[in-house]
């Protein structure tokens, strides 16, 4: 299937929504958080959500440069949903790798 950019962004956003629904489900099942509201959740998580949105958009822009996405082929839609779901974690992983490379170069190794 040939995915358009708008479909890939939509799938990424659905991944973000799915992640937040999973988190809200965990909170909902915890009896100690009975007074927790949806507004409180979004107030706490707004930056995580925005980070995930940015990661999805960046992945869309650079998808031709990401070798793993090229190998996804017909699974590209699922890959973008996973990118949305794991957006913040992916950013932390990539930045950690980049910091290791930078530190390695600075130390002359």
Coordinates of N, CA and C in Angstrom, one line a residue, residues 31-98:
X31 N -7.2 2.9 42.6 CA -8.2 3.5 43.5 C -7.6 4.8 44.3
X32 N -6.3 4.9 44.4 CA -5.8 6.0 45.1 C -5.9 7.3 44.3
X33 N -6.2 7.2 43.0 CA -6.3 8.4 42.2 C -7.7 8.6 41.7
X34 N -8.7 8.4 42.6 CA -10.1 8.5 42.3 C -10.5 9.9 41.9
X35 N -9.8 10.9 42.4 CA -10.2 12.3 42.1 C -9.4 12.9 41.0
X36 N -8.7 12.1 40.3 CA -7.9 12.6 39.1 C -8.8 12.9 38.0
X37 N -8.6 14.0 37.3 CA -9.5 14.4 36.2 C -8.7 14.4 34.9
X38 N -9.4 14.4 33.8 CA -8.8 14.4 32.5 C -8.0 15.7 32.3
X39 N -8.5 16.8 32.8 CA -7.8 18.1 32.7 C -6.5 18.1 33.4
X40 N -6.4 17.4 34.6 CA -5.2 17.3 35.3 C -4.2 16.5 34.5
X41 N -4.7 15.4 33.9 CA -3.8 14.5 33.1 C -3.2 15.3 32.0
X42 N -4.0 16.0 31.2 CA -3.5 16.8 30.1 C -2.6 17.9 30.5
X43 N -2.8 18.5 31.7 CA -2.0 19.5 32.2 C -0.6 19.0 32.5
X44 N -0.5 17.8 33.0 CA 0.7 17.1 33.3 C 1.4 16.6 32.1
X45 N 0.7 16.1 31.1 CA 1.3 15.3 30.0 C 1.4 16.1 28.7
X46 N 1.0 17.4 28.7 CA 1.0 18.2 27.5 C 2.3 18.2 26.8
X47 N 3.4 18.3 27.5 CA 4.7 18.4 26.9 C 5.1 17.0 26.3
X48 N 4.8 16.0 27.0 CA 5.1 14.6 26.5 C 4.3 14.4 25.2
X49 N 3.1 14.9 25.2 CA 2.2 14.7 23.9 C 2.8 15.5 22.8
X50 N 3.2 16.8 23.1 CA 3.8 17.6 22.1 C 5.1 17.0 21.6
X51 N 5.9 16.5 22.4 CA 7.2 15.8 22.0 C 6.9 14.7 21.0
X52 N 5.9 13.9 21.4 CA 5.5 12.8 20.5 C 5.0 13.3 19.1
X53 N 4.2 14.3 19.1 CA 3.7 14.9 17.9 C 4.9 15.4 17.0
X54 N 5.9 16.0 17.6 CA 7.1 16.5 16.9 C 7.9 15.3 16.4
X55 N 8.0 14.2 17.1 CA 8.7 13.1 16.7 C 8.0 12.5 15.5
X56 N 6.7 12.4 15.5 CA 6.0 11.9 14.3 C 6.2 12.7 13.1
X57 N 6.1 14.0 13.3 CA 6.3 14.9 12.1 C 7.8 14.8 11.6
X58 N 8.7 14.8 12.5 CA 10.1 14.6 12.0 C 10.3 13.3 11.3
X59 N 9.7 12.2 11.8 CA 9.9 10.9 11.2 C 9.3 11.0 9.8
X60 N 8.2 11.7 9.6 CA 7.6 11.8 8.3 C 8.5 12.6 7.4
X61 N 9.1 13.7 7.9 CA 10.0 14.5 7.0 C 11.2 13.7 6.6
X62 N 11.8 12.9 7.5 CA 13.0 12.2 7.2 C 12.9 10.8 7.0
X63 N 11.7 10.3 6.6 CA 11.4 8.9 6.5 C 12.3 8.2 5.4
X64 N 12.7 9.0 4.4 CA 13.6 8.4 3.4 C 15.0 8.2 4.0
X65 N 15.4 8.8 5.0 CA 16.7 8.7 5.6 C 16.7 7.6 6.7
X66 N 15.6 7.2 7.2 CA 15.5 6.2 8.2 C 15.5 4.8 7.6
X67 N 16.6 4.1 7.6 CA 16.7 2.8 6.9 C 15.7 1.8 7.4
X68 N 15.4 1.8 8.7 CA 14.4 0.8 9.3 C 13.0 1.1 8.7
X69 N 12.7 2.3 8.4 CA 11.4 2.6 7.8 C 11.3 2.1 6.4
X70 N 12.4 2.2 5.7 CA 12.4 1.7 4.3 C 12.1 0.2 4.3
X71 N 12.7 -0.5 5.3 CA 12.5 -2.0 5.4 C 11.1 -2.3 5.8
X72 N 10.4 -1.4 6.4 CA 9.0 -1.7 6.9 C 8.1 -2.0 5.7
X73 N 8.3 -1.3 4.5 CA 7.5 -1.6 3.3 C 6.1 -1.5 3.6
X74 N 5.4 -2.6 3.5 CA 3.9 -2.6 3.7 C 3.5 -2.4 5.1
X75 N 4.5 -2.4 6.0 CA 4.2 -2.2 7.5 C 4.5 -0.7 7.9
X76 N 4.6 0.1 6.9 CA 5.0 1.5 7.2 C 3.9 2.2 8.1
X77 N 2.6 1.9 7.8 CA 1.6 2.5 8.6 C 1.7 2.1 10.1
X78 N 1.9 0.8 10.3 CA 2.1 0.3 11.7 C 3.4 0.9 12.3
X79 N 4.4 1.1 11.5 CA 5.6 1.7 12.0 C 5.3 3.1 12.5
X80 N 4.5 3.9 11.8 CA 4.2 5.3 12.2 C 3.3 5.3 13.4
X81 N 2.4 4.3 13.5 CA 1.6 4.2 14.7 C 2.5 3.9 15.9
X82 N 3.5 3.0 15.8 CA 4.4 2.7 16.8 C 5.3 3.9 17.2
X83 N 5.7 4.7 16.2 CA 6.5 5.9 16.4 C 5.7 6.9 17.3
X84 N 4.4 7.0 16.9 CA 3.5 7.9 17.7 C 3.4 7.4 19.2
X85 N 3.2 6.1 19.3 CA 3.0 5.5 20.6 C 4.3 5.6 21.5
X86 N 5.4 5.5 20.9 CA 6.7 5.5 21.6 C 7.5 6.8 21.3
X87 N 6.9 7.8 20.9 CA 7.6 9.0 20.5 C 8.6 9.6 21.4
X88 N 8.2 9.8 22.7 CA 9.1 10.4 23.7 C 10.2 9.4 24.0
X89 N 9.9 8.2 24.1 CA 11.0 7.2 24.4 C 12.0 7.1 23.2
X90 N 11.5 7.2 22.0 CA 12.4 7.2 20.8 C 13.3 8.4 20.8
X91 N 12.8 9.6 21.2 CA 13.6 10.8 21.2 C 14.7 10.6 22.2
X92 N 14.4 10.1 23.4 CA 15.4 10.0 24.5 C 16.4 9.0 24.0
X93 N 16.0 7.9 23.3 CA 17.0 6.9 22.8 C 17.9 7.5 21.8
X94 N 17.4 8.2 20.8 CA 18.2 8.8 19.8 C 19.1 9.8 20.3
X95 N 18.6 10.7 21.3 CA 19.5 11.7 21.8 C 20.6 11.1 22.7
X96 N 20.3 10.0 23.4 CA 21.3 9.3 24.1 C 22.4 8.7 23.2
X97 N 22.0 8.2 22.1 CA 23.0 7.7 21.1 C 23.9 8.8 20.6
X98 N 23.2 10.0 20.3 CA 23.9 11.1 19.7 C 24.9 11.7 20.8

